Coordinates of C-alpha atoms in Angstrom, one line a residue:
Chain A
M824 CA 0.0 0.0 0.0
T825 CA 1.3 3.5 -0.9
I826 CA -1.2 5.4 1.3
V827 CA -2.7 4.0 4.5
L828 CA -5.0 6.5 6.4
R829 CA -6.5 5.4 9.7
D830 CA -9.2 7.4 11.5
I831 CA -7.9 10.7 10.4
T832 CA -9.6 13.8 12.0
K833 CA -8.8 17.4 11.5
V834 CA -10.3 20.0 13.8
Y835 CA -10.1 23.8 13.1
Q836 CA -10.8 26.5 15.5
M837 CA -12.6 29.3 13.6
G838 CA -13.3 32.0 16.1
D839 CA -15.7 30.4 18.6
N840 CA -16.7 27.6 16.3
I841 CA -14.9 24.3 16.2
V842 CA -15.0 22.9 12.6
N843 CA -14.6 19.2 12.1
A844 CA -13.1 19.3 8.6
L845 CA -12.3 15.6 8.7
A846 CA -14.3 13.3 11.0
G847 CA -12.5 10.0 10.9
V848 CA -11.3 9.1 7.5
S849 CA -9.7 5.8 6.7
L850 CA -8.5 5.2 3.2
D851 CA -6.0 2.8 1.5
V852 CA -4.5 3.6 -1.9
A853 CA -2.4 0.9 -3.5
A854 CA 0.6 1.6 -5.7
G855 CA -0.4 2.2 -9.3
E856 CA -3.9 3.2 -8.5
F857 CA -5.7 6.2 -10.1
T858 CA -8.0 7.6 -7.5
A859 CA -10.3 10.6 -7.7
I860 CA -11.6 12.2 -4.5
M861 CA -14.9 13.9 -5.2
G862 CA -17.2 16.0 -3.1
P863 CA -18.9 19.4 -3.0
S864 CA -17.1 22.3 -1.5
G865 CA -16.9 22.1 2.3
S866 CA -16.9 18.3 2.1
G867 CA -13.3 18.2 3.5
K868 CA -11.6 17.1 0.3
S869 CA -9.1 20.0 0.3
T870 CA -8.2 19.3 3.9
L871 CA -7.7 15.7 3.0
M872 CA -5.6 16.7 0.1
N873 CA -3.4 18.9 2.4
I874 CA -2.9 16.0 4.8
L875 CA -2.2 13.5 2.0
G876 CA 0.2 16.0 0.5
C877 CA 2.0 16.4 3.8
L878 CA 1.3 20.1 3.8
D879 CA -0.6 19.7 7.0
R880 CA -0.8 17.3 9.9
P881 CA -4.0 15.6 11.1
T882 CA -5.4 16.3 14.6
S883 CA -5.5 12.6 15.2
G884 CA -5.2 9.3 13.4
S885 CA -2.3 7.7 11.6
Y886 CA -1.0 8.2 8.0
S887 CA 1.6 6.0 6.4
L888 CA 3.0 7.2 3.1
D889 CA 5.1 4.7 1.1
G890 CA 5.8 2.8 4.3
E891 CA 6.7 5.8 6.4
G892 CA 4.6 7.2 9.2
V893 CA 4.2 10.9 8.6
A894 CA 1.4 12.0 10.8
K895 CA 3.6 13.4 13.5
L896 CA 6.7 14.6 11.6
S897 CA 8.2 18.1 12.1
D898 CA 7.7 20.9 9.5
D899 CA 11.2 20.3 8.0
A900 CA 10.8 16.5 7.9
L901 CA 7.5 17.0 6.1
A902 CA 9.2 19.3 3.6
V903 CA 11.7 16.5 2.9
I904 CA 8.8 14.0 2.4
R905 CA 7.0 16.4 0.1
N906 CA 10.2 16.8 -1.9
R907 CA 11.0 13.1 -2.2
K908 CA 7.6 11.4 -2.3
I909 CA 5.0 13.8 -3.5
G910 CA 4.5 15.6 -6.8
F911 CA 2.0 18.4 -6.7
V912 CA -0.2 19.7 -9.5
F913 CA -2.3 22.7 -8.5
Q914 CA -5.4 24.3 -10.0
S915 CA -3.6 27.6 -10.5
F916 CA -0.4 25.9 -11.8
N917 CA 1.8 27.7 -9.2
L918 CA 4.8 28.2 -11.4
L919 CA 7.4 30.8 -10.6
P920 CA 6.8 33.6 -13.1
R921 CA 10.4 34.7 -13.4
M922 CA 11.8 31.3 -14.3
S923 CA 11.7 29.4 -17.6
A924 CA 9.7 26.2 -18.0
L925 CA 12.9 24.2 -17.6
Q926 CA 14.0 26.0 -14.4
N927 CA 10.5 25.6 -12.9
V928 CA 10.6 21.9 -13.6
A929 CA 14.1 21.6 -12.1
L930 CA 13.1 23.5 -8.9
P931 CA 12.2 20.5 -6.7
M932 CA 15.6 19.0 -7.5
V933 CA 17.3 22.1 -6.1
Y934 CA 15.8 21.3 -2.8
A935 CA 16.7 17.6 -3.2
G936 CA 20.3 18.7 -3.6
A937 CA 20.9 17.5 -7.1
D938 CA 23.7 19.1 -9.0
R939 CA 23.0 21.6 -11.8
H940 CA 23.8 19.4 -14.7
S941 CA 21.7 16.4 -13.7
R942 CA 18.9 18.8 -12.7
L943 CA 18.6 20.3 -16.1
E944 CA 19.0 16.9 -17.8
K945 CA 16.1 15.4 -15.8
A946 CA 14.0 18.5 -16.2
A947 CA 14.4 18.4 -20.0
H948 CA 13.4 14.7 -19.9
A949 CA 10.3 15.4 -17.8
L950 CA 9.3 18.2 -20.2
A951 CA 9.6 15.8 -23.1
L952 CA 7.3 13.4 -21.3
V953 CA 4.5 16.0 -21.3
G954 CA 5.3 17.0 -24.9
L955 CA 6.9 20.4 -24.2
S956 CA 10.5 19.9 -25.4
D957 CA 10.2 22.9 -27.7
R958 CA 9.0 25.2 -24.9
Q959 CA 11.9 24.7 -22.4
H960 CA 13.0 28.4 -22.3
H961 CA 9.6 30.0 -22.3
K962 CA 8.4 31.8 -19.2
P963 CA 5.0 30.7 -17.8
N964 CA 3.4 33.9 -19.1
E965 CA 4.5 32.9 -22.7
L966 CA 2.6 29.6 -22.4
S967 CA -1.1 28.8 -22.7
G968 CA -3.0 27.5 -19.7
G969 CA -2.8 23.9 -20.9
Q970 CA 0.9 24.2 -21.5
R971 CA 1.5 25.7 -18.0
Q972 CA -0.3 22.8 -16.4
R973 CA 1.8 20.4 -18.4
V974 CA 4.9 22.2 -17.1
A975 CA 3.5 21.7 -13.6
I976 CA 2.9 18.0 -14.3
A977 CA 6.5 17.7 -15.5
R978 CA 7.6 19.4 -12.3
S979 CA 5.6 17.0 -10.2
L980 CA 7.3 14.0 -12.0
V981 CA 10.9 15.2 -11.8
N982 CA 11.8 13.8 -8.4
D983 CA 10.2 10.5 -9.3
P984 CA 7.7 10.7 -6.4
A985 CA 5.6 7.8 -4.9
I986 CA 2.3 9.7 -5.6
I987 CA 1.2 12.5 -7.8
M988 CA -1.4 14.7 -6.1
A989 CA -3.5 16.8 -8.4
D990 CA -5.8 19.4 -6.9
E991 CA -8.5 20.4 -9.4
P992 CA -5.9 20.3 -12.2
T993 CA -8.4 21.2 -14.9
G994 CA -10.3 23.8 -12.9
N995 CA -8.7 26.8 -14.7
L996 CA -8.6 25.2 -18.2
D997 CA -11.0 25.0 -21.1
T998 CA -12.5 21.6 -21.9
K999 CA -10.1 20.7 -24.7
S1000 CA -7.0 21.5 -22.6
G1001 CA -8.6 19.8 -19.6
N1002 CA -9.0 16.6 -21.6
E1003 CA -5.4 16.8 -22.8
I1004 CA -4.3 17.1 -19.2
M1005 CA -6.4 14.2 -18.1
E1006 CA -5.0 12.2 -21.0
I1007 CA -1.5 12.8 -19.6
F1008 CA -2.6 11.7 -16.1
R1009 CA -4.1 8.5 -17.6
D1010 CA -0.8 7.8 -19.5
L1011 CA 1.2 8.4 -16.4
N1012 CA -1.0 6.0 -14.5
N1013 CA -0.7 3.4 -17.3
Q1014 CA 3.1 3.7 -16.8
G1015 CA 2.6 2.7 -13.2
R1016 CA 2.3 6.0 -11.5
T1017 CA 0.0 6.4 -8.5
V1018 CA -2.2 9.4 -9.0
V1019 CA -4.6 11.0 -6.5
L1020 CA -7.0 13.6 -8.0
I1021 CA -9.2 16.0 -6.2
T1022 CA -12.2 17.3 -8.2
H1023 CA -15.8 18.3 -7.9
E1024 CA -16.5 17.6 -11.6
P1025 CA -18.0 14.1 -12.3
D1026 CA -16.6 14.1 -15.9
I1027 CA -13.1 14.5 -14.6
A1028 CA -13.6 11.9 -11.8
A1029 CA -14.9 9.5 -14.4
C1030 CA -11.3 9.4 -15.9
A1031 CA -10.1 7.7 -12.7
K1032 CA -10.3 4.0 -12.0
R1033 CA -11.6 4.6 -8.5
V1034 CA -13.7 7.4 -7.2
V1035 CA -14.0 8.2 -3.5
H1036 CA -17.0 10.4 -2.6
M1037 CA -16.8 12.7 0.5
R1038 CA -19.4 14.7 2.4
D1039 CA -19.1 16.5 5.7
G1040 CA -15.7 15.2 6.4
K1041 CA -16.5 11.6 5.9
I1042 CA -16.1 9.1 3.0
T1043 CA -19.6 8.3 1.9
R1044 CA -18.9 6.1 -1.1
D1045 CA -15.8 4.3 -2.6
E1046 CA -16.4 2.9 -6.1
R1047 CA -14.3 1.4 -8.8
N1048 CA -15.1 2.2 -12.5
Chain B
M999 CA 22.9 24.3 -1.2
F1000 CA 24.6 27.5 -0.1
W1001 CA 25.5 28.5 -3.6
E1002 CA 22.0 27.6 -4.8
S1003 CA 20.7 30.0 -2.2
V1004 CA 23.1 32.7 -3.4
L1005 CA 22.0 32.2 -7.0
I1006 CA 18.3 32.3 -6.0
A1007 CA 18.9 35.4 -3.9
L1008 CA 20.7 37.2 -6.8
D1009 CA 17.9 36.2 -9.1
G1010 CA 15.4 37.8 -6.6
L1011 CA 17.4 41.0 -6.6
K1012 CA 17.7 41.1 -10.4
A1013 CA 13.9 41.0 -10.6
N1014 CA 13.8 44.3 -8.8
K1015 CA 16.9 46.2 -9.8
L1016 CA 15.9 49.7 -9.0
R1017 CA 14.5 48.7 -5.7
A1018 CA 17.6 46.7 -4.8
F1019 CA 19.8 49.7 -5.8
L1020 CA 17.8 52.2 -3.7
T1021 CA 18.0 49.9 -0.8
M1022 CA 21.7 49.6 -1.3
L1023 CA 22.0 53.4 -1.5
G1024 CA 21.5 53.6 2.3
I1025 CA 24.4 51.3 2.9
I1026 CA 26.5 52.9 0.1
I1027 CA 26.1 56.3 1.7
G1028 CA 26.6 55.0 5.2
V1029 CA 29.8 53.1 4.4
G1030 CA 31.1 56.0 2.2
A1031 CA 30.4 58.5 5.0
V1032 CA 32.2 56.4 7.6
I1033 CA 35.3 56.0 5.5
A1034 CA 35.4 59.7 4.5
M1035 CA 34.7 61.0 8.0
V1036 CA 37.2 58.7 9.6
S1037 CA 39.8 59.7 7.0
I1038 CA 39.3 63.4 8.0
G1039 CA 39.7 62.5 11.6
M1040 CA 42.8 60.4 10.9
G1041 CA 44.1 63.3 8.7
V1042 CA 43.9 65.7 11.6
R1043 CA 45.6 63.2 13.9
Q1044 CA 48.4 62.7 11.4
K1045 CA 48.9 66.4 11.0
V1046 CA 49.1 67.0 14.8
E1047 CA 51.4 64.0 15.2
T1048 CA 53.9 65.2 12.6
S1049 CA 54.0 68.7 13.9
I1050 CA 54.6 67.5 17.5
A1051 CA 57.2 65.1 16.2
G1052 CA 58.7 68.0 14.4
L1053 CA 59.4 69.7 17.7
G1054 CA 62.0 66.9 18.4
S1055 CA 61.7 63.3 19.1
N1056 CA 61.9 61.9 22.7
L1057 CA 62.1 65.5 24.0
I1058 CA 61.9 66.4 27.6
I1059 CA 61.8 70.1 28.5
V1060 CA 62.9 71.3 32.0
M1061 CA 61.7 74.8 32.9
P1062 CA 62.3 76.8 36.1
G1063 CA 59.3 77.5 38.4
A1064 CA 56.7 75.1 39.5
T1065 CA 53.1 74.6 38.5
T1066 CA 51.1 74.8 41.7
P1067 CA 47.5 74.2 42.4
S1068 CA 47.1 77.2 44.6
G1069 CA 48.7 80.6 45.4
V1070 CA 49.7 83.2 43.0
R1071 CA 53.0 82.3 41.3
L1072 CA 54.8 83.9 38.4
A1073 CA 54.6 82.1 35.1
A1074 CA 56.7 79.0 34.7
G1075 CA 60.0 79.9 33.2
S1076 CA 60.1 83.3 35.0
S1077 CA 62.1 82.2 38.0
T1078 CA 65.9 81.8 38.1
T1079 CA 66.4 78.4 39.6
L1080 CA 68.0 76.5 36.6
T1081 CA 71.7 77.0 36.0
N1082 CA 74.2 75.9 33.5
A1083 CA 75.6 73.5 36.1
D1084 CA 72.2 71.8 36.3
A1085 CA 72.2 71.3 32.6
R1086 CA 75.7 69.8 32.7
A1087 CA 74.7 67.6 35.6
I1088 CA 71.8 66.2 33.7
G1089 CA 74.0 65.3 30.7
R1090 CA 76.7 63.8 33.0
E1091 CA 74.7 61.9 35.6
I1092 CA 71.5 60.6 34.0
A1093 CA 71.5 57.4 31.9
G1094 CA 69.5 57.3 28.7
V1095 CA 70.1 60.9 27.8
S1096 CA 71.5 61.4 24.3
A1097 CA 71.7 65.2 24.2
V1098 CA 71.2 68.2 26.5
A1099 CA 70.6 71.7 25.2
P1100 CA 70.1 74.5 27.7
S1101 CA 68.7 77.7 26.3
V1102 CA 67.6 81.3 27.1
Q1103 CA 65.7 83.5 24.8
R1104 CA 64.4 87.1 24.5
S1105 CA 63.0 89.2 21.8
Y1106 CA 65.4 91.8 20.3
Q1107 CA 65.4 94.1 17.3
L1108 CA 67.8 93.0 14.5
V1109 CA 69.2 95.6 12.1
Y1110 CA 70.9 95.0 8.8
G1111 CA 71.5 97.9 6.4
N1112 CA 68.3 99.9 6.3
Q1113 CA 66.2 96.8 7.3
N1114 CA 65.0 95.9 10.8
W1115 CA 63.2 92.9 12.1
T1116 CA 62.2 91.9 15.6
T1117 CA 62.4 88.3 16.6
N1118 CA 63.4 85.8 19.3
I1119 CA 67.1 85.5 20.0
L1120 CA 67.8 82.0 21.3
G1121 CA 71.0 81.3 23.1
T1122 CA 71.9 77.6 23.3
T1123 CA 74.4 74.9 22.5
P1124 CA 75.0 73.2 19.1
E1125 CA 73.1 70.2 20.4
Y1126 CA 69.9 72.2 20.2
L1127 CA 69.7 71.7 16.5
D1128 CA 69.6 67.9 16.9
V1129 CA 67.2 67.9 19.9
R1130 CA 64.7 70.2 18.2
N1131 CA 65.1 68.8 14.7
F1132 CA 66.7 71.8 13.1
A1133 CA 69.1 71.5 10.3
V1134 CA 71.5 74.0 8.8
A1135 CA 70.7 74.6 5.1
A1136 CA 73.7 76.8 4.3
G1137 CA 76.9 77.7 6.2
T1138 CA 77.6 76.0 9.5
C1139 CA 76.4 76.1 13.1
F1140 CA 78.6 77.6 15.9
T1141 CA 80.8 75.3 17.9
N1142 CA 81.5 74.7 21.6
Q1143 CA 84.6 76.9 21.1
D1144 CA 82.3 79.7 20.1
I1145 CA 80.5 79.1 23.4
D1146 CA 83.7 79.3 25.4
T1147 CA 84.7 82.5 23.7
R1148 CA 81.2 84.0 23.8
A1149 CA 81.6 84.6 20.1
R1150 CA 79.3 87.1 18.3
V1151 CA 78.0 84.6 15.7
A1152 CA 74.5 83.7 14.7
V1153 CA 72.5 81.1 12.8
I1154 CA 69.3 82.5 11.4
G1155 CA 66.0 81.0 10.4
K1156 CA 64.5 81.3 6.9
T1157 CA 61.9 83.9 7.8
V1158 CA 64.6 86.1 9.3
A1159 CA 66.9 85.7 6.3
D1160 CA 64.0 86.6 3.9
N1161 CA 62.9 89.7 5.9
L1162 CA 66.2 91.1 6.9
F1163 CA 68.5 90.3 4.0
G1164 CA 66.1 89.9 1.1
D1165 CA 68.0 88.9 -2.0
V1166 CA 71.4 89.3 -0.3
S1167 CA 73.1 86.0 0.8
P1168 CA 73.2 86.4 4.6
L1169 CA 76.3 84.2 5.1
G1170 CA 79.2 86.2 6.3
Q1171 CA 77.1 89.4 6.7
T1172 CA 77.2 91.3 9.9
M1173 CA 73.9 92.3 11.5
R1174 CA 73.2 94.1 14.8
I1175 CA 71.3 92.5 17.6
N1176 CA 70.4 95.1 20.1
K1177 CA 73.1 97.3 18.6
A1178 CA 75.9 94.6 19.1
P1179 CA 77.3 93.3 15.8
F1180 CA 76.9 89.6 15.0
R1181 CA 78.3 87.7 12.1
V1182 CA 75.8 85.3 10.3
I1183 CA 77.5 82.0 9.9
G1184 CA 74.5 79.7 8.9
V1185 CA 70.9 79.6 7.7
L1186 CA 68.5 77.0 9.0
E1187 CA 66.4 74.8 6.8
A1188 CA 62.8 75.9 6.7
K1189 CA 60.5 74.0 9.2
G1190 CA 57.2 75.8 8.7
Q1191 CA 54.5 76.3 11.2
S1192 CA 54.3 74.5 14.5
S1193 CA 51.1 72.8 15.6
M1194 CA 50.2 75.9 17.5
G1195 CA 50.5 78.0 14.4
Q1196 CA 53.8 79.5 15.3
D1197 CA 56.4 80.3 12.7
Q1198 CA 59.4 78.1 13.6
D1199 CA 61.6 79.8 11.1
D1200 CA 61.4 83.2 12.7
I1201 CA 64.4 82.6 15.0
V1202 CA 68.0 83.5 15.5
I1203 CA 70.3 81.1 17.3
V1204 CA 73.4 82.4 19.1
P1205 CA 75.9 80.7 21.5
L1206 CA 74.4 80.2 25.0
T1207 CA 77.1 82.2 26.8
T1208 CA 77.0 85.0 24.3
A1209 CA 73.2 85.4 24.9
Q1210 CA 73.5 85.1 28.6
E1211 CA 76.4 87.5 29.2
R1212 CA 76.4 89.8 26.2
L1213 CA 72.6 90.2 25.6
L1214 CA 70.5 89.2 28.6
G1215 CA 73.1 89.7 31.3
V1216 CA 71.9 86.6 33.3
T1217 CA 73.5 83.4 34.6
W1218 CA 70.4 81.2 34.8
L1219 CA 68.5 79.3 32.1
Q1220 CA 65.0 79.4 30.8
N1221 CA 64.9 75.9 29.4
I1222 CA 66.9 72.7 29.4
N1223 CA 66.0 70.6 26.4
V1224 CA 66.8 67.0 27.0
Q1225 CA 66.7 64.3 24.4
A1226 CA 66.2 60.7 25.6
D1227 CA 67.7 57.8 23.8
N1228 CA 64.4 56.2 22.9
P1229 CA 60.7 56.4 23.8
E1230 CA 61.0 53.5 26.3
V1231 CA 63.3 55.3 28.7
I1232 CA 61.6 58.7 28.4
D1233 CA 59.5 58.4 31.5
K1234 CA 62.5 57.0 33.5
V1235 CA 64.7 59.9 32.3
Q1236 CA 62.0 62.4 33.3
E1237 CA 61.8 60.9 36.8
D1238 CA 65.6 60.8 37.2
I1239 CA 65.8 64.5 36.2
T1240 CA 63.2 65.4 38.8
V1241 CA 65.2 63.5 41.5
L1242 CA 68.5 64.9 40.4
L1243 CA 67.3 68.5 40.3
R1244 CA 65.5 68.2 43.7
A1245 CA 68.8 67.0 45.1
R1246 CA 70.8 69.7 43.5
H1247 CA 68.4 72.4 44.6
R1248 CA 68.4 70.9 48.1
L1249 CA 64.6 70.6 48.3
Q1250 CA 63.3 68.9 51.4
S1251 CA 60.6 66.3 50.9
G1252 CA 57.3 68.0 51.0
V1253 CA 58.6 71.1 49.4
P1254 CA 57.2 71.5 45.9
D1255 CA 59.5 71.3 42.9
N1256 CA 60.9 74.7 41.9
F1257 CA 61.1 73.5 38.3
T1258 CA 58.9 71.8 35.8
V1259 CA 59.8 68.8 33.7
R1260 CA 57.6 68.3 30.7
N1261 CA 57.6 65.3 28.4
L1262 CA 56.5 65.7 24.8
A1263 CA 55.3 62.1 24.7
A1264 CA 52.6 63.1 27.2
V1265 CA 51.7 66.1 25.1
M1266 CA 51.6 63.7 22.1
A1267 CA 49.4 61.3 24.0
T1268 CA 46.9 64.1 24.9
A1269 CA 46.8 65.3 21.3
Q1270 CA 46.2 61.8 20.1
E1271 CA 43.4 61.4 22.6
T1272 CA 41.8 64.6 21.3
T1273 CA 42.1 63.7 17.7
G1274 CA 41.0 60.2 18.5
T1275 CA 37.8 61.6 20.0
I1276 CA 37.3 63.8 16.9
T1277 CA 37.6 60.7 14.7
L1278 CA 35.3 58.7 16.9
L1279 CA 32.7 61.5 16.8
L1280 CA 32.8 61.8 13.0
G1281 CA 32.8 58.0 12.6
N1282 CA 29.8 57.7 15.0
I1283 CA 27.8 60.3 13.1
A1284 CA 28.5 58.5 9.9
A1285 CA 27.7 55.1 11.5
I1286 CA 24.2 56.4 12.3
S1287 CA 23.5 56.7 8.5
L1288 CA 24.8 53.1 8.2
V1289 CA 22.2 52.0 10.7
V1290 CA 19.5 54.0 8.9
G1291 CA 20.6 52.2 5.8
G1292 CA 20.2 48.9 7.6
I1293 CA 16.6 49.8 8.6
G1294 CA 16.0 50.5 4.9
I1295 CA 17.1 46.9 4.1
M1296 CA 14.7 45.5 6.7
N1297 CA 11.9 47.6 5.4
I1298 CA 12.4 46.4 1.8
M1299 CA 12.9 42.8 2.8
L1300 CA 9.6 42.8 4.7
V1301 CA 7.9 44.2 1.6
S1302 CA 9.6 41.6 -0.5
V1303 CA 8.6 38.7 1.8
T1304 CA 4.9 39.9 1.7
E1305 CA 5.1 40.3 -2.1
R1306 CA 6.5 36.9 -2.6
T1307 CA 4.4 35.0 -0.1
R1308 CA 3.0 32.8 -2.9
E1309 CA 6.5 32.1 -4.2
I1310 CA 7.5 31.0 -0.7
G1311 CA 4.4 28.8 -0.6
I1312 CA 5.3 27.1 -3.9
R1313 CA 8.9 26.6 -2.8
K1314 CA 7.8 25.1 0.5
A1315 CA 5.3 22.8 -1.2
L1316 CA 8.1 21.6 -3.5
G1317 CA 10.2 20.7 -0.4
A1318 CA 12.1 23.8 0.7
T1319 CA 12.8 23.6 4.4
F1320 CA 12.9 26.4 7.0
N1321 CA 16.6 26.8 6.4
N1322 CA 16.3 26.9 2.6
I1323 CA 13.9 29.9 2.8
L1324 CA 15.7 31.6 5.6
L1325 CA 19.0 31.4 3.7
Q1326 CA 17.4 32.7 0.5
F1327 CA 16.1 35.9 2.1
L1328 CA 19.1 36.3 4.4
I1329 CA 21.5 36.1 1.5
E1330 CA 19.4 38.6 -0.4
A1331 CA 19.8 41.0 2.5
I1332 CA 23.5 40.3 2.9
V1333 CA 24.1 40.7 -0.9
I1334 CA 22.5 44.1 -0.6
G1335 CA 24.8 44.8 2.4
V1336 CA 28.0 43.5 0.7
T1337 CA 27.4 45.1 -2.7
G1338 CA 26.5 48.4 -1.0
G1339 CA 29.6 48.0 1.2
F1340 CA 31.9 47.6 -1.8
I1341 CA 30.4 50.6 -3.7
G1342 CA 30.4 52.5 -0.4
I1343 CA 34.1 51.9 0.0
G1344 CA 34.7 53.3 -3.5
L1345 CA 32.5 56.3 -2.7
G1346 CA 34.4 56.8 0.6
L1347 CA 37.8 56.7 -1.0
A1348 CA 36.6 59.1 -3.8
G1349 CA 35.0 61.3 -1.1
S1350 CA 38.1 61.4 1.0
Y1351 CA 40.2 62.2 -2.0
A1352 CA 37.8 64.9 -3.1
I1353 CA 37.9 66.5 0.4
S1354 CA 41.6 66.7 0.4
Y1355 CA 41.7 67.9 -3.2
F1356 CA 39.0 70.6 -3.0
A1357 CA 39.0 71.6 0.6
G1358 CA 42.7 71.1 1.1
W1359 CA 42.3 69.1 4.3
N1360 CA 44.6 66.4 5.2
T1361 CA 42.8 63.0 4.9
V1362 CA 44.2 59.6 5.7
V1363 CA 42.3 56.5 4.7
S1364 CA 43.1 53.8 7.1
P1365 CA 42.7 50.1 5.9
L1366 CA 41.2 49.4 9.3
S1367 CA 38.3 51.8 8.8
I1368 CA 37.6 50.1 5.4
I1369 CA 37.6 46.7 7.0
I1370 CA 35.4 47.8 9.9
A1371 CA 33.0 49.6 7.6
F1372 CA 32.7 46.6 5.4
V1373 CA 32.3 44.1 8.1
F1374 CA 29.7 46.4 9.6
S1375 CA 27.7 46.5 6.3
V1376 CA 27.7 42.7 6.2
M1377 CA 26.6 42.5 9.8
I1378 CA 23.8 45.1 9.2
G1379 CA 22.6 43.1 6.2
L1380 CA 22.6 40.0 8.4
F1381 CA 21.0 41.7 11.4
F1382 CA 18.3 43.5 9.6
G1383 CA 17.7 40.7 7.1
L1384 CA 17.2 38.1 9.9
Y1385 CA 13.7 39.1 11.0
P1386 CA 12.2 39.3 7.5
A1387 CA 13.9 36.1 6.5
R1388 CA 12.6 34.3 9.6
K1389 CA 9.2 35.6 8.9
A1390 CA 9.3 34.2 5.4
A1391 CA 10.7 30.8 6.6
L1392 CA 7.9 30.5 9.2
L1393 CA 5.1 31.0 6.7
D1394 CA 2.6 28.1 6.6
P1395 CA 2.7 26.6 3.1
I1396 CA -1.1 26.2 2.8
E1397 CA -1.7 29.8 3.8
A1398 CA 1.1 31.0 1.5
L1399 CA -0.2 29.0 -1.5
R1400 CA -3.7 30.5 -0.9
Y1401 CA -2.2 34.1 -0.8
E1402 CA -3.2 36.3 -3.8

């Protein structure tokens, strides 16, 4: 199992109100699975995504990622886990505007401590995987939305992570670009990558092999297509 | 990782060149001001030191009369307690003395042809020239034989030669001092003004005995100039002279000295202290601008951290640790400090040169002030960069990613 979640809860204090964003979530994701997590806004899927992506720690419960317990790690240890084991793809791309596509893709390897030469080589390879070899030296604002998201996917791949986490990856794209992006995810999954996708669009979720439905901080349905 | 951080920081600065330069300007002006101001202070110090050293090295001056804390006394030098025998005794009995030159002086009118000039006539021994750093430019100085015979010969300073003789060569000419004829046998090399603004070339030197007996009609001395062998023994020599003179003058213990022994090293130390204070004052004023420059760095870095919150979030999501982010912003601040420091050193050197060129002030750039100003600018970058950098490094990645 790549992801093993047991009884995860997350409680936020919002002023006087206590919000139970996650109320006991248990979930297993095997290596090579393509899972979509679906739910309306406020269902807790973003909170779950933050915890799965090691951006946040659960209030209680255990989380094992790629065989390593990560629920109680320090900020810096989580940063290392994010760097080594998780590739992020965000809705708003989150590329650094001053850097070229190649440099953006190479960025996670900077923090992994790889030398400059191997960084650029691997980054070029990752860009080739998403079909952007001819756009290496373009800045993000010189690329279309679909191309930007493909750069972001290349960036998520470059450190060879255990899972790729995609948070509404098609949310800012037109249908055609969105379909292309989903095609890439499907290809990656077919090559054996573990992909976890967060979305509220049923069409997008339908691309995944497994759909987990959430509501009010709980998993309500877990179905395989 | 360190060099990566440097490259990332340089990149961040390049993205906002004008802003980085304006921030740097505070440091540039601060460092430049420190170096220029300290160079002025050091220039004053050097000038004072050279002029004091010009009076004679390792010089001890013995004067009759005592400085007393109470009671009305005549001015030091106006009493008659020092004798030629005292001077000889100092030369004979005290170790570490290389030369002794007793002297008397009074102002007289000189006459040559239809010219006249009033100046100080100094009666002394040939050693005086060595002790007080005088040199004979033309002719010779009188000898001990001239002292024995009370010869009417004189060595004159440049100012006297110019004013009394004009274009005529003074050597071999006879002038009158207080109506008595004196033959000019030498002209002194010009020494210029003393630190007190006195013209040291406005002087006539004659043999001691000639001055005492033919001009002043006295047997006592106004000064004994003593040169010590080296700076290490000068305090010891000063003490020994006091002990010797007290014994020779038969002063009981408890009776105050009837002479004063002054040591130019002490005068020098006082002057150095004064000029040191001036340097410190100027340096401090300039250092304030350096601190203001540092606050400018902090201000801009805080703006920069806020502006780049999203970038920090992305970097953290991709695996940047606390130290990675801290280093990135800290290095940005230090780069501003260091670059500003380098340019500031250039500005300070140029400024100090300009001051000495246009205002005619003596300026001395000390390597130490450059090093200190530079180290300070790095420290300021570090100190004022630390808070904003820490703030950036502590950002929560989720919050930072959500920041618009």
